[in-house]
CSV table of N, CA and C in Angstrom, one decimal:
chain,number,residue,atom,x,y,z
P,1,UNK,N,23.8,35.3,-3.0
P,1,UNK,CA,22.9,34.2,-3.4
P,1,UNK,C,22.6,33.3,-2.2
P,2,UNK,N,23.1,33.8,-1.3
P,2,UNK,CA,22.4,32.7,0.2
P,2,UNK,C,23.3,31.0,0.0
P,3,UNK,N,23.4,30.7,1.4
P,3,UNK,CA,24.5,29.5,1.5
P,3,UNK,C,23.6,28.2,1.2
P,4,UNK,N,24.5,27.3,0.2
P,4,UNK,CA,23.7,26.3,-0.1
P,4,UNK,C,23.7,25.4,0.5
P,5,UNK,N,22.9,24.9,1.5
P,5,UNK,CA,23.2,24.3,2.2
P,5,UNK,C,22.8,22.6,1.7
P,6,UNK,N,24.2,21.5,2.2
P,6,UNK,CA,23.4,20.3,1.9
P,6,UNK,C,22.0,19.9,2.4
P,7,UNK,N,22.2,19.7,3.7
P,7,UNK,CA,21.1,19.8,4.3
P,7,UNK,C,20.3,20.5,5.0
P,8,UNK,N,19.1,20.6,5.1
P,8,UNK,CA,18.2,22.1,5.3
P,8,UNK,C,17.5,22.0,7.1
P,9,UNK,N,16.8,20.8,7.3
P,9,UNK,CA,16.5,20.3,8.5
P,9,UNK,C,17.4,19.2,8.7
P,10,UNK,N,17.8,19.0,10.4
P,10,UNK,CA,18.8,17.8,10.9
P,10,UNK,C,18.2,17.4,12.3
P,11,UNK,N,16.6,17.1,12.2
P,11,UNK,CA,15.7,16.7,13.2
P,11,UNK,C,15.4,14.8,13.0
P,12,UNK,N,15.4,14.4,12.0
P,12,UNK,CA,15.1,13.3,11.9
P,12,UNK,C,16.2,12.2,11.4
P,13,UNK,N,15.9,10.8,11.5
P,13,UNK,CA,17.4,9.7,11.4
P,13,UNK,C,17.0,9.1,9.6
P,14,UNK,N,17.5,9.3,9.0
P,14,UNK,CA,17.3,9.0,7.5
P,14,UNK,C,17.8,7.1,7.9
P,15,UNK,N,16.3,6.2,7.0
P,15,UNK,CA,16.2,5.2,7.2
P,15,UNK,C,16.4,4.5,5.9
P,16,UNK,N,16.8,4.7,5.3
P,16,UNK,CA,16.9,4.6,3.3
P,16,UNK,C,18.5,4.1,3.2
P,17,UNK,N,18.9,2.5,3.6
P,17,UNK,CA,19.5,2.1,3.3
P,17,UNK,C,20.5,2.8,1.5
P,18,UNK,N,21.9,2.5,1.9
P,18,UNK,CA,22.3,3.0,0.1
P,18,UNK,C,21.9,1.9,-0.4
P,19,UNK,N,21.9,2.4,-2.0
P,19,UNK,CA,21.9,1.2,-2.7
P,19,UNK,C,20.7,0.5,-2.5
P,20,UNK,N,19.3,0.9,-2.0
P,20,UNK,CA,18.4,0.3,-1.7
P,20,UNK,C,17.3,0.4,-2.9
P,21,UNK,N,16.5,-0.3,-3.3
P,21,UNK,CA,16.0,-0.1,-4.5
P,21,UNK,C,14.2,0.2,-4.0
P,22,UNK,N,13.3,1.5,-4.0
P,22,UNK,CA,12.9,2.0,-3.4
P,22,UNK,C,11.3,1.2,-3.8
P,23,UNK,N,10.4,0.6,-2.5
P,23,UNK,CA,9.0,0.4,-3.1
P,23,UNK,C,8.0,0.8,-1.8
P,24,UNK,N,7.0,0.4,-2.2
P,24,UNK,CA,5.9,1.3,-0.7
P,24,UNK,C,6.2,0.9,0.2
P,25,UNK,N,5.9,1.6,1.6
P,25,UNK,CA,5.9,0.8,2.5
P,25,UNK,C,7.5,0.8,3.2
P,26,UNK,N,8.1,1.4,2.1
P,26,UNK,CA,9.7,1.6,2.4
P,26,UNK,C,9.8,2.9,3.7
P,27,UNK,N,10.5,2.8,4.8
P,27,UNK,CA,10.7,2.9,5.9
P,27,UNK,C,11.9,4.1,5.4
P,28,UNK,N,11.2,5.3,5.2
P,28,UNK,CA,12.0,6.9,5.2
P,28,UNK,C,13.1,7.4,6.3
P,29,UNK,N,12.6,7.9,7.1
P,29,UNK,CA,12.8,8.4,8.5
P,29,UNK,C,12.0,8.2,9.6
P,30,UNK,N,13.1,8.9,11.0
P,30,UNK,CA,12.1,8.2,12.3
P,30,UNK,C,12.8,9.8,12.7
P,31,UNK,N,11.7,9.4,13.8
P,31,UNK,CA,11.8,10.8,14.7
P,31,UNK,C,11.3,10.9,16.0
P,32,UNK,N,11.0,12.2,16.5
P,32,UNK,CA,11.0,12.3,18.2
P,32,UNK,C,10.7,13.8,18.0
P,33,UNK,N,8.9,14.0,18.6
P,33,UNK,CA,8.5,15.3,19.0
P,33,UNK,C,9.0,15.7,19.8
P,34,UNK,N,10.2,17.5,19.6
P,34,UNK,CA,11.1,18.2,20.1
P,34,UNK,C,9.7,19.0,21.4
P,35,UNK,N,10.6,19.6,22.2
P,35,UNK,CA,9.8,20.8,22.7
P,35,UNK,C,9.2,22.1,21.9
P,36,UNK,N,10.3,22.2,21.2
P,36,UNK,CA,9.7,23.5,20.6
P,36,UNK,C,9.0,23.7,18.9
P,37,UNK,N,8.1,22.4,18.7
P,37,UNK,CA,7.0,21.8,18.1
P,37,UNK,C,5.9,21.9,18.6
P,38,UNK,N,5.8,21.8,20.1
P,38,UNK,CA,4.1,21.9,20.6
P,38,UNK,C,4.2,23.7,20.9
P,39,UNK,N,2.7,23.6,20.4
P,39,UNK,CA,2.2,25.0,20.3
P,39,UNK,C,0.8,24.4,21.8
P,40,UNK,N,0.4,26.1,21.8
P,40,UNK,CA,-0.3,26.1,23.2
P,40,UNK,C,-1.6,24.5,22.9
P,41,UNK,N,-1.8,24.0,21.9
P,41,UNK,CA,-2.8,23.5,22.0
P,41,UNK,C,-2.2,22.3,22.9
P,42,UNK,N,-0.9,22.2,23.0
P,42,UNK,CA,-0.6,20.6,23.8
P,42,UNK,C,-0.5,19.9,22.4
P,43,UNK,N,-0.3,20.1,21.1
P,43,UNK,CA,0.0,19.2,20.3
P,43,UNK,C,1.5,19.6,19.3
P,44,UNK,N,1.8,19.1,18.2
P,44,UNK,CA,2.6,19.3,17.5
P,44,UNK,C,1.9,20.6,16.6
P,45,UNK,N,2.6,21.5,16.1
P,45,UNK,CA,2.3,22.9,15.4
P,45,UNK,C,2.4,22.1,13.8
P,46,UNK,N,1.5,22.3,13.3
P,46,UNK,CA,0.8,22.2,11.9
P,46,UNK,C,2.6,22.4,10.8
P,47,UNK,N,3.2,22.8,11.3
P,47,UNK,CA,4.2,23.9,10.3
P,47,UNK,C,5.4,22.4,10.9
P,48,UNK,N,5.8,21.7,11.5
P,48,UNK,CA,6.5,21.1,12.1
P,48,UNK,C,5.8,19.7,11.4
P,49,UNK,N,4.8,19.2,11.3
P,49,UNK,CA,4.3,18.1,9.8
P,49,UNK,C,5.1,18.7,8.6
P,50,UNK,N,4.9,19.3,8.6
P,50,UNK,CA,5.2,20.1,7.0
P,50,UNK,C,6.9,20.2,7.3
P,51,UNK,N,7.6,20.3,7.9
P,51,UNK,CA,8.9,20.2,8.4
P,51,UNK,C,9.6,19.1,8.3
P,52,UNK,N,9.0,17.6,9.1
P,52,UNK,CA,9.4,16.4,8.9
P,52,UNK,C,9.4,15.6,7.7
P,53,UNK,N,7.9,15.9,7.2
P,53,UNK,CA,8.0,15.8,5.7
P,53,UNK,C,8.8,16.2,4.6
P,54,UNK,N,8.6,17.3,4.8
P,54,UNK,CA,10.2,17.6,3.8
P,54,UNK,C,11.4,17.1,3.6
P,55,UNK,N,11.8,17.0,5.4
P,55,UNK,CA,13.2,16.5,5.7
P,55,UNK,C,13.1,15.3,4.9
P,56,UNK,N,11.9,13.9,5.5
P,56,UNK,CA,11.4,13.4,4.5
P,56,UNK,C,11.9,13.1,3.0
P,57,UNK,N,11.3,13.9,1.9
P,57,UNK,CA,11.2,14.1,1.2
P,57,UNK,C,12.8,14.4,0.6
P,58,UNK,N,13.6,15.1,1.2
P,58,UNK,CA,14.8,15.2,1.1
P,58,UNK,C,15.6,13.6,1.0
P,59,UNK,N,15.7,13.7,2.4
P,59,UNK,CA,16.3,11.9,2.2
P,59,UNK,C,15.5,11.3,0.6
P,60,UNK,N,14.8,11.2,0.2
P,60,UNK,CA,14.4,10.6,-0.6
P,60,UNK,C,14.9,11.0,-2.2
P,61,UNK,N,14.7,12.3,-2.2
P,61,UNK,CA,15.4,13.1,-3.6
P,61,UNK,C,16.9,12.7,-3.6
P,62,UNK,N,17.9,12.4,-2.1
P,62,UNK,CA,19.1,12.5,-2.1
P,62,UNK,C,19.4,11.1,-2.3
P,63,UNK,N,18.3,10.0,-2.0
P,63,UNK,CA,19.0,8.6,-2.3
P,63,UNK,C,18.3,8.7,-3.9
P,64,UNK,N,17.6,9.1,-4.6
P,64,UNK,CA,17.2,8.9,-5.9
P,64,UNK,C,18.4,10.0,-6.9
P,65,UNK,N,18.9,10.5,-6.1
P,65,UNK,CA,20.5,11.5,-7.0
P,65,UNK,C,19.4,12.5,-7.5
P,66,UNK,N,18.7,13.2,-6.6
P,66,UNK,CA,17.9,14.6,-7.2
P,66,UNK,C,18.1,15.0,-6.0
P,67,UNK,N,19.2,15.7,-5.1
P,67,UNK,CA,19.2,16.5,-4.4
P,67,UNK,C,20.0,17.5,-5.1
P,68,UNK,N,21.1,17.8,-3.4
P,68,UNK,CA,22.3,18.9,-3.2
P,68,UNK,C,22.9,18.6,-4.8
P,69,UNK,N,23.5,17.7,-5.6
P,69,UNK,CA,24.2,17.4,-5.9
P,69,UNK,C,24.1,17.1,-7.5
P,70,UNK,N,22.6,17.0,-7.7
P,70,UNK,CA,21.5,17.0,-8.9
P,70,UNK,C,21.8,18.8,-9.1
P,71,UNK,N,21.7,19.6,-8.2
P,71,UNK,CA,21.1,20.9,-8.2
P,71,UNK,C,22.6,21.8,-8.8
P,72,UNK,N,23.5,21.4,-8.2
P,72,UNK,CA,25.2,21.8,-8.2
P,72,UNK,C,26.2,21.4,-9.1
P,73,UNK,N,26.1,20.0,-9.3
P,73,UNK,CA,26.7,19.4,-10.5
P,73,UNK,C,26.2,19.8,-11.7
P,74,UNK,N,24.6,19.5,-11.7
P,74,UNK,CA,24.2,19.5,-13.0
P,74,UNK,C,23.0,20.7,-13.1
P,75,UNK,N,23.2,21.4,-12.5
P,75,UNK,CA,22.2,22.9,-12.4
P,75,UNK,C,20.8,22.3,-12.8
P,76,UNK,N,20.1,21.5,-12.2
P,76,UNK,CA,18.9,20.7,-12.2
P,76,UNK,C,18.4,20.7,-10.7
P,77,UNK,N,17.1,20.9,-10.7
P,77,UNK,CA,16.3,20.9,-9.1
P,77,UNK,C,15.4,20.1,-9.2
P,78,UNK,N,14.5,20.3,-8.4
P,78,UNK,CA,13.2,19.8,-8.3
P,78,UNK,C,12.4,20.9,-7.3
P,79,UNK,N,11.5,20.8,-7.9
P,79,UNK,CA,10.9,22.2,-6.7
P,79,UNK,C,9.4,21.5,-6.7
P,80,UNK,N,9.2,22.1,-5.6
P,80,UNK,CA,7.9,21.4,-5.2
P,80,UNK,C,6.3,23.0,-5.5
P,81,UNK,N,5.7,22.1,-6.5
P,81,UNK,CA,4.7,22.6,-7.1
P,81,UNK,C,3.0,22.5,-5.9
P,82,UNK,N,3.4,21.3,-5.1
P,82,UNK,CA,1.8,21.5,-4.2
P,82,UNK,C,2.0,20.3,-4.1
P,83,UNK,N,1.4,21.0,-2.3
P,83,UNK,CA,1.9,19.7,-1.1
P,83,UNK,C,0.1,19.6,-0.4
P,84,UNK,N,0.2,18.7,0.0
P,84,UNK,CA,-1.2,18.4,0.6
P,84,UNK,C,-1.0,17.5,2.0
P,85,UNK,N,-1.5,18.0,2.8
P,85,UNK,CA,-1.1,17.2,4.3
P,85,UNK,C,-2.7,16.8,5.1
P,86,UNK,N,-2.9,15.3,5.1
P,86,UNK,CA,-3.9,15.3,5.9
P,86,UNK,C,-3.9,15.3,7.4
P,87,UNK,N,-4.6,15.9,8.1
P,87,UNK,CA,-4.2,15.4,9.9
P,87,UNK,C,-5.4,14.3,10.4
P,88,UNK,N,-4.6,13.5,10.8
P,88,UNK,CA,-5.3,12.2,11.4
P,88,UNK,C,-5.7,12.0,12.5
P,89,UNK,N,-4.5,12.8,13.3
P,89,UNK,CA,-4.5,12.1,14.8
P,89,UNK,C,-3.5,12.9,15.3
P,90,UNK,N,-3.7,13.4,16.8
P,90,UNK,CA,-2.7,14.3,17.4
P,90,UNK,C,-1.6,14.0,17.7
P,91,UNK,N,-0.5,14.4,18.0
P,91,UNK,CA,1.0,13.9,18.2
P,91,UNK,C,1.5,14.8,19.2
P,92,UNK,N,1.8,14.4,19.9
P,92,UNK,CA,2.5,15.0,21.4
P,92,UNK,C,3.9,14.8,21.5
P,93,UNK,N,4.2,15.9,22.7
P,93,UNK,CA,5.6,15.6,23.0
P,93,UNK,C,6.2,14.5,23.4
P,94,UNK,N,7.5,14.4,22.9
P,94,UNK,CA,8.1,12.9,23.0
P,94,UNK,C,7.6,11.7,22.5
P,95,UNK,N,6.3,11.7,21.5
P,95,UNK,CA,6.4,10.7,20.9
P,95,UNK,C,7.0,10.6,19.6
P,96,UNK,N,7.2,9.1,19.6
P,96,UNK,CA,8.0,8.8,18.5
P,96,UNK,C,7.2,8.4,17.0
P,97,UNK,N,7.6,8.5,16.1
P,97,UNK,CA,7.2,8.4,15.0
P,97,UNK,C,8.0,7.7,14.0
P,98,UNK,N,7.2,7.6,12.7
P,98,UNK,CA,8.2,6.7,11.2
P,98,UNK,C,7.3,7.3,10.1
P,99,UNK,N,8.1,8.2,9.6
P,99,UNK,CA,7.4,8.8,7.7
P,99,UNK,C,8.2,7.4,6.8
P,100,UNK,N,6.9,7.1,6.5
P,100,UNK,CA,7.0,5.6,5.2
P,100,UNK,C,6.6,6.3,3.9
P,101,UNK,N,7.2,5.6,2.9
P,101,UNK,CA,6.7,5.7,1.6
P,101,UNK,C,5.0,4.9,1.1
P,102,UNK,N,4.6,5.7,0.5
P,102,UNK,CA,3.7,5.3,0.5
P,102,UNK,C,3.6,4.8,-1.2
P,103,UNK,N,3.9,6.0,-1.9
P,103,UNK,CA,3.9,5.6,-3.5
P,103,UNK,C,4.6,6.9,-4.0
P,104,UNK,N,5.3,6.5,-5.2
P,104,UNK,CA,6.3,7.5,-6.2
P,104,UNK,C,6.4,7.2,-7.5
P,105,UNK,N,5.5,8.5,-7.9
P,105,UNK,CA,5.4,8.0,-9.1
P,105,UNK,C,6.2,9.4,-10.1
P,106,UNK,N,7.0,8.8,-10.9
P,106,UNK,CA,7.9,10.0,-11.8
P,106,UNK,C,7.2,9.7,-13.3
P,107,UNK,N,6.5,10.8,-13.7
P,107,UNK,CA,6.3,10.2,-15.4
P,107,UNK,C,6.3,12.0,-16.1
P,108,UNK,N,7.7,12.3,-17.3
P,108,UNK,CA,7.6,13.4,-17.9
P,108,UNK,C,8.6,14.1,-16.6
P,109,UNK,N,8.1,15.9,-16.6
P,109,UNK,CA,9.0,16.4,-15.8
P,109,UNK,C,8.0,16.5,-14.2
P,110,UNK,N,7.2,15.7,-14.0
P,110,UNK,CA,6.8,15.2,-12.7
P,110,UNK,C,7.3,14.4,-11.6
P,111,UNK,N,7.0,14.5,-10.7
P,111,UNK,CA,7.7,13.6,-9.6
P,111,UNK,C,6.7,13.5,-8.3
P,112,UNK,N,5.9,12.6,-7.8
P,112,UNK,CA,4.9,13.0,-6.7
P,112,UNK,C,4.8,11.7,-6.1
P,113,UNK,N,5.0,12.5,-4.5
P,113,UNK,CA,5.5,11.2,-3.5
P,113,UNK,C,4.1,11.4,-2.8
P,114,UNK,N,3.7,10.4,-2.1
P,114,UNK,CA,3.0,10.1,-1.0
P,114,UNK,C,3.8,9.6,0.1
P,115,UNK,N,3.5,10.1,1.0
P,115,UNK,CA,4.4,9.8,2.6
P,115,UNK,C,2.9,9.6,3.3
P,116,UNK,N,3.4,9.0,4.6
P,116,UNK,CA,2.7,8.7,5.5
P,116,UNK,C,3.2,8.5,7.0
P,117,UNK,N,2.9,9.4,8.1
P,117,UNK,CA,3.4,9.1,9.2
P,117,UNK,C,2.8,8.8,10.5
P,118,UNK,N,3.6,7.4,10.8
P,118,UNK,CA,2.6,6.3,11.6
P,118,UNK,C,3.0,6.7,13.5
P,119,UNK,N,2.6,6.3,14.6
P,119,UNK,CA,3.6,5.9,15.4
P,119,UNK,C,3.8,4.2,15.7
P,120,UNK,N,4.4,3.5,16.7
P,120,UNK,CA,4.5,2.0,16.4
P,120,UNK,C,3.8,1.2,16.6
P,121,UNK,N,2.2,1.8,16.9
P,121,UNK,CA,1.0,0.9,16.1
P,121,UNK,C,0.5,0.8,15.4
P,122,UNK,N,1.3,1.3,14.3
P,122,UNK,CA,0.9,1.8,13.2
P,122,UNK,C,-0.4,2.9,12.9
P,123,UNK,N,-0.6,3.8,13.8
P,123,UNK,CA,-1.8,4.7,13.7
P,123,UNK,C,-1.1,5.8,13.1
P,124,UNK,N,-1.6,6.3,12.2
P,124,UNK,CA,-2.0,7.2,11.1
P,124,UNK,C,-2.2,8.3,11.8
P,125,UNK,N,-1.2,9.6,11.9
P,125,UNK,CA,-0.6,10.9,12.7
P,125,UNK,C,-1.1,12.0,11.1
P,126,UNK,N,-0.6,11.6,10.7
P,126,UNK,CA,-0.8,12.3,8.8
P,126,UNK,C,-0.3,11.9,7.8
P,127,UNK,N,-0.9,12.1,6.5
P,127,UNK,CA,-0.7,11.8,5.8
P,127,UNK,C,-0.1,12.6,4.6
P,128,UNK,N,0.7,12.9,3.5
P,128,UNK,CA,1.3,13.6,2.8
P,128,UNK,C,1.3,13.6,1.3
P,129,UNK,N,1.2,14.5,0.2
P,129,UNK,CA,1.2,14.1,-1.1
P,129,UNK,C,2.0,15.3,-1.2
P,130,UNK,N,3.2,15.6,-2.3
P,130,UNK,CA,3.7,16.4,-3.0
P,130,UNK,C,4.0,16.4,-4.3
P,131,UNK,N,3.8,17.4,-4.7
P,131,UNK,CA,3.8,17.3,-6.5
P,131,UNK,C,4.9,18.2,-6.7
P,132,UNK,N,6.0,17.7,-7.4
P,132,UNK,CA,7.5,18.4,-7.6
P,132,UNK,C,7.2,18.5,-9.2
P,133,UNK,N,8.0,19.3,-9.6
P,133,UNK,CA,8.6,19.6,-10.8
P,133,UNK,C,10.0,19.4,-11.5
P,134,UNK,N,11.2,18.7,-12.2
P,134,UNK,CA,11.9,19.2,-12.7
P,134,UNK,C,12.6,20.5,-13.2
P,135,UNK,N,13.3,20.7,-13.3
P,135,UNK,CA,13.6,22.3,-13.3
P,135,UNK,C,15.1,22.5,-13.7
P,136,UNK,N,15.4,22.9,-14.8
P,136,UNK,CA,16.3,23.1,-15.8
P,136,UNK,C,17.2,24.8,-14.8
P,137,UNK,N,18.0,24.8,-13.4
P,137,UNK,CA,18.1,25.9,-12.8
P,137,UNK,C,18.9,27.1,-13.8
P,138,UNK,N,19.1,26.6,-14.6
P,138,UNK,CA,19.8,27.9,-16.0
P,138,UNK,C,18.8,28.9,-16.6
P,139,UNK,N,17.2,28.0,-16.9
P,139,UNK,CA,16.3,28.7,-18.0
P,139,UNK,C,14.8,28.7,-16.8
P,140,UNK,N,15.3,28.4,-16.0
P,140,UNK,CA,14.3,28.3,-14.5
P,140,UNK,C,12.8,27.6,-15.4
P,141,UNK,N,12.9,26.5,-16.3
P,141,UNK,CA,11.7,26.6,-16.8
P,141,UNK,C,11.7,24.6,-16.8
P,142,UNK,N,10.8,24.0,-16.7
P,142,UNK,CA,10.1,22.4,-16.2
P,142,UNK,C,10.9,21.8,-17.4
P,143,UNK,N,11.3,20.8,-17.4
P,143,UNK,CA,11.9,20.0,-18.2
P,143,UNK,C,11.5,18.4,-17.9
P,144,UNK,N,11.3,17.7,-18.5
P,144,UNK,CA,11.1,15.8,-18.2
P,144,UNK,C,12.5,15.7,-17.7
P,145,UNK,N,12.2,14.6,-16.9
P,145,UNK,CA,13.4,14.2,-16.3
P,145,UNK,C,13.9,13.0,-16.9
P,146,UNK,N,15.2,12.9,-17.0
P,146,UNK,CA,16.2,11.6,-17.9
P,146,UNK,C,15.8,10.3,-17.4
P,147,UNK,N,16.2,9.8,-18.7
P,147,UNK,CA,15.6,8.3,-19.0
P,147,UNK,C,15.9,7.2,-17.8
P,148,UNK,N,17.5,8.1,-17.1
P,148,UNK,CA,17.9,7.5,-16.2
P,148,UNK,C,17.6,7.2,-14.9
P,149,UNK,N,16.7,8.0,-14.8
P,149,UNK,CA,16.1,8.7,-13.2
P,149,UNK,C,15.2,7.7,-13.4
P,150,UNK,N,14.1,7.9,-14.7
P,150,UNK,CA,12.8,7.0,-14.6
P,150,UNK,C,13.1,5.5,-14.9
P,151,UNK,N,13.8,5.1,-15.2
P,151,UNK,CA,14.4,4.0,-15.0
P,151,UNK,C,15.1,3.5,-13.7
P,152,UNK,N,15.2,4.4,-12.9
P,152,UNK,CA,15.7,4.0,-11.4
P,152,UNK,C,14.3,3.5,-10.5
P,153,UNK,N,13.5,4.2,-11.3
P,153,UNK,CA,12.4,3.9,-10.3
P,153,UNK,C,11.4,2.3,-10.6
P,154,UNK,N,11.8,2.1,-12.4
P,154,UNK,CA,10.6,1.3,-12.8
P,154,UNK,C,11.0,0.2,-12.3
């Protein structure tokens, strides 16, 4: 069945205070374009957005208690149904960057984040939308997510 791993990427510094009660604008992760991210064009490779974001996206399921632990304890996931990534602006080696929250909205067995990743003039690198699902991992089949969850967010 392949190793479950807690975490999947270990490229970015998770910025999500515990115990922090989550609204836009809220400061995800930071990061630093590796070498082996630029592709011949001299920029960051298209697949390496889609990478950060995730990582992303992870910190974020793991402080809302829908990660590793959601998936293992309580044989519940979230799987991601469709992702949408805008490109803004090119991003080079060694610069630094910050994926912010942009908006999260949970309603039923949905879940869909907007991220956004700036560098520190605030200029707009890309932008992100993901549409997740709930997922009951026993009957592999969408379920609403508890009263609990959506009440964490309201």
């Amino acid at each position: 069945m392949g190793n479950k791993k807690v975490k999947i990427f270990n490229n970015l510094i998770n910025l999500i205070p515990d115990q922090y009660k989550l609204q836009n604008s809220t400061p995800i992760a930071k990061g630093e374009v590796l070498d082996d991210w630029i592709d011949y064009n001299d920029h960051m490779n298209m697949a390496f957005y889609v990478q950060c974001f995730e990582e992303s996206s992870d910190f974020l399921l793991e402080h809302l208690g829908l990660g590793y632990d959601y998936a293992i304890n309580q044989d519940m996931g979230v799987f991601v149904v469709k992702c949408d990534i805008n490109y803004k602006k090119e991003i080079k080696l060694r610069e630094k960057f910050l994926i912010s929250l942009e908006s999260i909205i949970i309603k039923g067995k949905k879940l869909i984040l907007k991220l956004i990743m700036t560098n520190n003039q605030n200029d707009i690198f890309a932008d992100y939308e993901i549409v997740n699902l709930n997922v009951d991992l026993k009957t592999k089949k969408s379920v609403a997510f508890d009263g609990k969850i959506i009440n964490k967010l309201a």
